[in-house]
Amino acid sequence: MVSVDGFIADEEDDVGPLHDWYFGGDTPITSDEDQGFDHSGSGSRFRVSRASAEYVGAMWRSIGVIVMGRTLFDLVNGWEGSPPAGDHVVVVSHRPKPDGWHPDASYHFVDDVVAAVAKAQELAGERTIAVNAGDVGGQVLAAGLVDEVAMDVVPVVFGSGKRYFGGIDGQHLLEDPHVVVRGEGVLHVKFAVRR
């Protein structure tokens, strides 16, 4: 999720209204048998507009591995070892997995983004690798390891905070959007990365 002015959270990692669209609709993203819970601890089911459910549901089903940074891992406690999509998570961190933390969860800790993407490719097979936004996402894009950028743009202006691509330097060109889906309270957009 990203604000119209390109932020994923404020300076204190508060996402404000960026996730509201996940809980304001009438269509569940996942079936009752699947995990469909907000792992922030509220216990709410993801319920979005029909257009968002079709888009997000298809994307989540395609994901094999999520690559995330340590800040997000700590904020959500690694979704308690059960990611919202995919079977594996690769965490970019100079610190190891916390002692005793969900020992059976397929979470792998590596110390740089190139190694993280290599590990994700090994685990994903034919499935998609999703890289979370923020500093790690920006580093992966800058390293030339991103094929497509998917953004869920929420109609809010933060003015300042944590940027979608972190502290990325330089220009990185994207193609015209090849997917544009209008949900309720969110616009889903996908861009191929120009090579």
C-alpha atoms as a PDB file:
ATOM      1  CA  MET A   1       0.000   0.000   0.000  1.00  0.00           C
ATOM      2  CA  VAL A   2       1.194   3.482  -0.779  1.00  0.00           C
ATOM      3  CA  SER A   3      -0.133   6.988  -0.337  1.00  0.00           C
ATOM      4  CA  VAL A   4      -0.653   9.135  -3.411  1.00  0.00           C
ATOM      5  CA  ASP A   5       2.581  10.970  -2.549  1.00  0.00           C
ATOM      6  CA  GLY A   6       4.615   7.766  -2.275  1.00  0.00           C
ATOM      7  CA  PHE A   7       4.716   6.854   1.433  1.00  0.00           C
ATOM      8  CA  ILE A   8       4.109   3.457   3.060  1.00  0.00           C
ATOM      9  CA  ALA A   9       3.998   4.753   6.644  1.00  0.00           C
ATOM     10  CA  ASP A  10       4.724   7.819   8.701  1.00  0.00           C
ATOM     11  CA  GLU A  11       8.062   8.292  10.499  1.00  0.00           C
ATOM     12  CA  GLU A  12       6.847   6.114  13.412  1.00  0.00           C
ATOM     13  CA  ASP A  13       5.806   3.259  11.063  1.00  0.00           C
ATOM     14  CA  ASP A  14       2.093   4.026  11.483  1.00  0.00           C
ATOM     15  CA  VAL A  15       0.290   3.133   8.244  1.00  0.00           C
ATOM     16  CA  GLY A  16      -2.719   5.320   9.039  1.00  0.00           C
ATOM     17  CA  PRO A  17      -5.564   4.650   6.581  1.00  0.00           C
ATOM     18  CA  LEU A  18      -3.426   2.709   4.065  1.00  0.00           C
ATOM     19  CA  HIS A  19      -4.935  -0.661   5.053  1.00  0.00           C
ATOM     20  CA  ASP A  20      -8.546   0.495   5.515  1.00  0.00           C
ATOM     21  CA  TRP A  21      -9.583  -0.860   2.108  1.00  0.00           C
ATOM     22  CA  TYR A  22      -8.596  -4.360   3.294  1.00  0.00           C
ATOM     23  CA  PHE A  23     -11.498  -4.375   5.759  1.00  0.00           C
ATOM     24  CA  GLY A  24     -14.148  -2.115   4.213  1.00  0.00           C
ATOM     25  CA  GLY A  25     -15.590  -4.324   1.482  1.00  0.00           C
ATOM     26  CA  ASP A  26     -18.046  -7.183   1.250  1.00  0.00           C
ATOM     27  CA  THR A  27     -15.890  -9.804  -0.511  1.00  0.00           C
ATOM     28  CA  PRO A  28     -13.303 -11.965   1.286  1.00  0.00           C
ATOM     29  CA  ILE A  29      -9.927 -12.272  -0.415  1.00  0.00           C
ATOM     30  CA  THR A  30      -9.542 -15.875   0.719  1.00  0.00           C
ATOM     31  CA  SER A  31     -11.978 -18.660   1.418  1.00  0.00           C
ATOM     32  CA  ASP A  32     -12.940 -19.559   4.980  1.00  0.00           C
ATOM     33  CA  GLU A  33     -10.521 -22.509   4.891  1.00  0.00           C
ATOM     34  CA  ASP A  34      -7.586 -20.262   3.987  1.00  0.00           C
ATOM     35  CA  GLN A  35      -5.799 -17.877   6.247  1.00  0.00           C
ATOM     36  CA  GLY A  36      -7.468 -14.566   5.743  1.00  0.00           C
ATOM     37  CA  PHE A  37      -6.651 -12.825   8.947  1.00  0.00           C
ATOM     38  CA  ASP A  38      -5.070  -9.504   9.591  1.00  0.00           C
ATOM     39  CA  HIS A  39      -1.864 -10.561  11.309  1.00  0.00           C
ATOM     40  CA  SER A  40      -1.614  -7.231  13.121  1.00  0.00           C
ATOM     41  CA  GLY A  41      -3.534  -8.816  15.948  1.00  0.00           C
ATOM     42  CA  SER A  42      -7.013  -7.416  15.382  1.00  0.00           C
ATOM     43  CA  GLY A  43      -8.316 -10.788  14.134  1.00  0.00           C
ATOM     44  CA  SER A  44     -10.303  -9.152  11.345  1.00  0.00           C
ATOM     45  CA  ARG A  45     -10.889 -10.955   8.091  1.00  0.00           C
ATOM     46  CA  PHE A  46      -9.716  -9.335   4.886  1.00  0.00           C
ATOM     47  CA  ARG A  47     -12.891  -8.127   3.149  1.00  0.00           C
ATOM     48  CA  VAL A  48     -12.497  -5.888   0.114  1.00  0.00           C
ATOM     49  CA  SER A  49     -14.448  -4.794  -2.946  1.00  0.00           C
ATOM     50  CA  ARG A  50     -15.153  -7.463  -5.554  1.00  0.00           C
ATOM     51  CA  ALA A  51     -12.653  -5.900  -7.996  1.00  0.00           C
ATOM     52  CA  SER A  52      -9.930  -5.862  -5.329  1.00  0.00           C
ATOM     53  CA  ALA A  53     -10.739  -9.437  -4.250  1.00  0.00           C
ATOM     54  CA  GLU A  54     -10.294 -10.758  -7.785  1.00  0.00           C
ATOM     55  CA  TYR A  55      -7.042  -8.849  -8.267  1.00  0.00           C
ATOM     56  CA  VAL A  56      -5.475  -9.481  -4.834  1.00  0.00           C
ATOM     57  CA  GLY A  57      -6.680 -13.083  -4.615  1.00  0.00           C
ATOM     58  CA  ALA A  58      -5.087 -13.980  -7.953  1.00  0.00           C
ATOM     59  CA  MET A  59      -1.859 -12.225  -7.006  1.00  0.00           C
ATOM     60  CA  TRP A  60      -1.652 -13.877  -3.581  1.00  0.00           C
ATOM     61  CA  ARG A  61      -2.234 -17.328  -5.121  1.00  0.00           C
ATOM     62  CA  SER A  62       0.698 -16.752  -7.514  1.00  0.00           C
ATOM     63  CA  ILE A  63       3.182 -15.886  -4.756  1.00  0.00           C
ATOM     64  CA  GLY A  64       5.630 -18.542  -3.620  1.00  0.00           C
ATOM     65  CA  VAL A  65       8.000 -16.378  -1.560  1.00  0.00           C
ATOM     66  CA  ILE A  66       7.860 -12.981   0.132  1.00  0.00           C
ATOM     67  CA  VAL A  67      11.079 -11.000   0.603  1.00  0.00           C
ATOM     68  CA  MET A  68      10.869  -8.486   3.439  1.00  0.00           C
ATOM     69  CA  GLY A  69      13.104  -6.321   5.574  1.00  0.00           C
ATOM     70  CA  ARG A  70      13.745  -6.752   9.282  1.00  0.00           C
ATOM     71  CA  THR A  71      11.760  -3.631  10.200  1.00  0.00           C
ATOM     72  CA  LEU A  72       8.537  -5.069   8.753  1.00  0.00           C
ATOM     73  CA  PHE A  73       9.321  -8.496  10.200  1.00  0.00           C
ATOM     74  CA  ASP A  74       9.618  -6.937  13.661  1.00  0.00           C
ATOM     75  CA  LEU A  75       6.517  -4.748  13.233  1.00  0.00           C
ATOM     76  CA  VAL A  76       4.253  -7.704  12.355  1.00  0.00           C
ATOM     77  CA  ASN A  77       6.259 -10.336  14.240  1.00  0.00           C
ATOM     78  CA  GLY A  78       6.697 -12.171  10.946  1.00  0.00           C
ATOM     79  CA  TRP A  79       2.923 -12.712  10.779  1.00  0.00           C
ATOM     80  CA  GLU A  80       3.492 -15.255  13.562  1.00  0.00           C
ATOM     81  CA  GLY A  81       5.187 -17.608  11.091  1.00  0.00           C
ATOM     82  CA  SER A  82       2.204 -17.680   8.741  1.00  0.00           C
ATOM     83  CA  PRO A  83       2.549 -15.174   5.862  1.00  0.00           C
ATOM     84  CA  PRO A  84      -0.598 -13.836   4.150  1.00  0.00           C
ATOM     85  CA  ALA A  85       0.651 -15.230   0.817  1.00  0.00           C
ATOM     86  CA  GLY A  86       3.226 -17.757  -0.268  1.00  0.00           C
ATOM     87  CA  ASP A  87       4.888 -20.659   1.467  1.00  0.00           C
ATOM     88  CA  HIS A  88       8.220 -19.074   2.358  1.00  0.00           C
ATOM     89  CA  VAL A  89       9.611 -15.755   3.603  1.00  0.00           C
ATOM     90  CA  VAL A  90      13.137 -14.424   3.165  1.00  0.00           C
ATOM     91  CA  VAL A  91      14.056 -11.687   5.646  1.00  0.00           C
ATOM     92  CA  VAL A  92      16.898  -9.293   4.838  1.00  0.00           C
ATOM     93  CA  SER A  93      18.629  -8.693   8.161  1.00  0.00           C
ATOM     94  CA  HIS A  94      22.044  -8.616   9.768  1.00  0.00           C
ATOM     95  CA  ARG A  95      20.439 -10.241  12.812  1.00  0.00           C
ATOM     96  CA  PRO A  96      19.423 -13.934  12.862  1.00  0.00           C
ATOM     97  CA  LYS A  97      15.944 -15.301  13.394  1.00  0.00           C
ATOM     98  CA  PRO A  98      14.929 -14.698  17.007  1.00  0.00           C
ATOM     99  CA  ASP A  99      15.716 -17.680  19.256  1.00  0.00           C
ATOM    100  CA  GLY A 100      12.738 -20.013  19.577  1.00  0.00           C
ATOM    101  CA  TRP A 101      10.603 -18.024  17.114  1.00  0.00           C
ATOM    102  CA  HIS A 102       8.221 -20.392  15.254  1.00  0.00           C
ATOM    103  CA  PRO A 103      10.869 -23.071  14.575  1.00  0.00           C
ATOM    104  CA  ASP A 104       8.773 -24.824  11.909  1.00  0.00           C
ATOM    105  CA  ALA A 105       8.053 -21.673   9.866  1.00  0.00           C
ATOM    106  CA  SER A 106       9.835 -21.483   6.502  1.00  0.00           C
ATOM    107  CA  TYR A 107      11.558 -18.160   7.203  1.00  0.00           C
ATOM    108  CA  HIS A 108      15.119 -17.617   6.036  1.00  0.00           C
ATOM    109  CA  PHE A 109      17.346 -14.771   7.237  1.00  0.00           C
ATOM    110  CA  VAL A 110      20.046 -13.428   4.913  1.00  0.00           C
ATOM    111  CA  ASP A 111      22.168 -10.312   5.159  1.00  0.00           C
ATOM    112  CA  ASP A 112      21.856  -8.672   1.725  1.00  0.00           C
ATOM    113  CA  VAL A 113      19.273  -8.225  -1.013  1.00  0.00           C
ATOM    114  CA  VAL A 114      21.123 -10.137  -3.732  1.00  0.00           C
ATOM    115  CA  ALA A 115      21.411 -13.187  -1.459  1.00  0.00           C
ATOM    116  CA  ALA A 116      17.750 -12.731  -0.480  1.00  0.00           C
ATOM    117  CA  VAL A 117      16.579 -12.809  -4.093  1.00  0.00           C
ATOM    118  CA  ALA A 118      18.806 -15.826  -4.840  1.00  0.00           C
ATOM    119  CA  LYS A 119      17.324 -17.716  -1.865  1.00  0.00           C
ATOM    120  CA  ALA A 120      13.804 -16.667  -2.920  1.00  0.00           C
ATOM    121  CA  GLN A 121      14.411 -17.944  -6.466  1.00  0.00           C
ATOM    122  CA  GLU A 122      15.580 -21.274  -5.048  1.00  0.00           C
ATOM    123  CA  LEU A 123      12.415 -21.573  -2.925  1.00  0.00           C
ATOM    124  CA  ALA A 124       9.830 -20.166  -5.352  1.00  0.00           C
ATOM    125  CA  GLY A 125      10.137 -22.648  -8.196  1.00  0.00           C
ATOM    126  CA  GLU A 126       7.773 -21.389 -10.911  1.00  0.00           C
ATOM    127  CA  ARG A 127       5.848 -19.147  -8.527  1.00  0.00           C
ATOM    128  CA  THR A 128       6.189 -15.386  -8.078  1.00  0.00           C
ATOM    129  CA  ILE A 129       8.600 -13.691  -5.687  1.00  0.00           C
ATOM    130  CA  ALA A 130       6.996 -10.695  -3.966  1.00  0.00           C
ATOM    131  CA  VAL A 131       9.287  -8.054  -2.488  1.00  0.00           C
ATOM    132  CA  ASN A 132       7.781  -5.766   0.140  1.00  0.00           C
ATOM    133  CA  ALA A 133       8.066  -2.020  -0.328  1.00  0.00           C
ATOM    134  CA  GLY A 134      10.474   0.139   1.662  1.00  0.00           C
ATOM    135  CA  ASP A 135      14.250   0.125   1.866  1.00  0.00           C
ATOM    136  CA  VAL A 136      14.604  -3.527   0.844  1.00  0.00           C
ATOM    137  CA  GLY A 137      12.237  -3.086  -2.122  1.00  0.00           C
ATOM    138  CA  GLY A 138      14.206  -0.043  -3.271  1.00  0.00           C
ATOM    139  CA  GLN A 139      17.498  -1.912  -2.941  1.00  0.00           C
ATOM    140  CA  VAL A 140      16.187  -4.854  -4.964  1.00  0.00           C
ATOM    141  CA  LEU A 141      14.927  -2.473  -7.684  1.00  0.00           C
ATOM    142  CA  ALA A 142      18.268  -0.606  -7.731  1.00  0.00           C
ATOM    143  CA  ALA A 143      20.096  -3.942  -8.083  1.00  0.00           C
ATOM    144  CA  GLY A 144      18.126  -4.633 -11.288  1.00  0.00           C
ATOM    145  CA  LEU A 145      16.330  -7.636  -9.779  1.00  0.00           C
ATOM    146  CA  VAL A 146      12.726  -6.447 -10.189  1.00  0.00           C
ATOM    147  CA  ASP A 147      10.654  -7.301 -13.286  1.00  0.00           C
ATOM    148  CA  GLU A 148       7.397  -5.654 -12.234  1.00  0.00           C
ATOM    149  CA  VAL A 149       6.241  -3.046  -9.722  1.00  0.00           C
ATOM    150  CA  ALA A 150       2.770  -3.558  -8.228  1.00  0.00           C
ATOM    151  CA  MET A 151       1.306  -0.701  -6.191  1.00  0.00           C
ATOM    152  CA  ASP A 152      -1.926  -0.402  -4.226  1.00  0.00           C
ATOM    153  CA  VAL A 153      -2.414   3.376  -4.232  1.00  0.00           C
ATOM    154  CA  VAL A 154      -4.661   4.712  -1.466  1.00  0.00           C
ATOM    155  CA  PRO A 155      -6.243   8.178  -1.762  1.00  0.00           C
ATOM    156  CA  VAL A 156      -4.380   9.877   1.081  1.00  0.00           C
ATOM    157  CA  VAL A 157      -1.459  12.321   1.185  1.00  0.00           C
ATOM    158  CA  PHE A 158       1.013  11.751   4.044  1.00  0.00           C
ATOM    159  CA  GLY A 159       3.361  14.647   3.324  1.00  0.00           C
ATOM    160  CA  SER A 160       6.307  12.803   4.873  1.00  0.00           C
ATOM    161  CA  GLY A 161       7.249   9.402   6.194  1.00  0.00           C
ATOM    162  CA  LYS A 162       8.758   6.164   4.910  1.00  0.00           C
ATOM    163  CA  ARG A 163       8.980   6.062   1.112  1.00  0.00           C
ATOM    164  CA  TYR A 164       7.676   3.215  -1.061  1.00  0.00           C
ATOM    165  CA  PHE A 165      11.163   2.650  -2.511  1.00  0.00           C
ATOM    166  CA  GLY A 166      13.058   3.674   0.634  1.00  0.00           C
ATOM    167  CA  GLY A 167      16.109   5.793  -0.003  1.00  0.00           C
ATOM    168  CA  ILE A 168      16.706   4.636  -3.596  1.00  0.00           C
ATOM    169  CA  ASP A 169      19.082   6.777  -5.638  1.00  0.00           C
ATOM    170  CA  GLY A 170      18.737   7.705  -9.289  1.00  0.00           C
ATOM    171  CA  GLN A 171      15.994   7.231 -11.820  1.00  0.00           C
ATOM    172  CA  HIS A 172      14.501   3.858 -12.641  1.00  0.00           C
ATOM    173  CA  LEU A 173      12.150   3.843 -15.617  1.00  0.00           C
ATOM    174  CA  LEU A 174       8.960   1.819 -15.714  1.00  0.00           C
ATOM    175  CA  GLU A 175       6.744   0.994 -18.679  1.00  0.00           C
ATOM    176  CA  ASP A 176       3.198   2.300 -18.960  1.00  0.00           C
ATOM    177  CA  PRO A 177       0.869   0.504 -16.546  1.00  0.00           C
ATOM    178  CA  HIS A 178      -0.313  -2.813 -17.969  1.00  0.00           C
ATOM    179  CA  VAL A 179      -2.786  -3.483 -15.133  1.00  0.00           C
ATOM    180  CA  VAL A 180      -5.088  -0.860 -13.623  1.00  0.00           C
ATOM    181  CA  VAL A 181      -7.890  -2.042 -11.316  1.00  0.00           C
ATOM    182  CA  ARG A 182     -10.121   0.392  -9.486  1.00  0.00           C
ATOM    183  CA  GLY A 183     -11.175  -0.927  -6.108  1.00  0.00           C
ATOM    184  CA  GLU A 184     -13.032   0.904  -3.364  1.00  0.00           C
ATOM    185  CA  GLY A 185     -10.549   3.141  -1.545  1.00  0.00           C
ATOM    186  CA  VAL A 186      -7.608   1.820  -3.587  1.00  0.00           C
ATOM    187  CA  LEU A 187      -6.223   1.780  -7.109  1.00  0.00           C
ATOM    188  CA  HIS A 188      -4.206  -1.321  -8.055  1.00  0.00           C
ATOM    189  CA  VAL A 189      -1.518  -0.623 -10.679  1.00  0.00           C
ATOM    190  CA  LYS A 190       1.226  -2.775 -12.197  1.00  0.00           C
ATOM    191  CA  PHE A 191       4.198  -1.565 -14.224  1.00  0.00           C
ATOM    192  CA  ALA A 192       6.896  -3.602 -15.965  1.00  0.00           C
ATOM    193  CA  VAL A 193      10.410  -2.363 -15.225  1.00  0.00           C
ATOM    194  CA  ARG A 194      11.982  -0.902 -18.365  1.00  0.00           C
ATOM    195  CA  ARG A 195      15.150  -2.745 -19.411  1.00  0.00           C
END
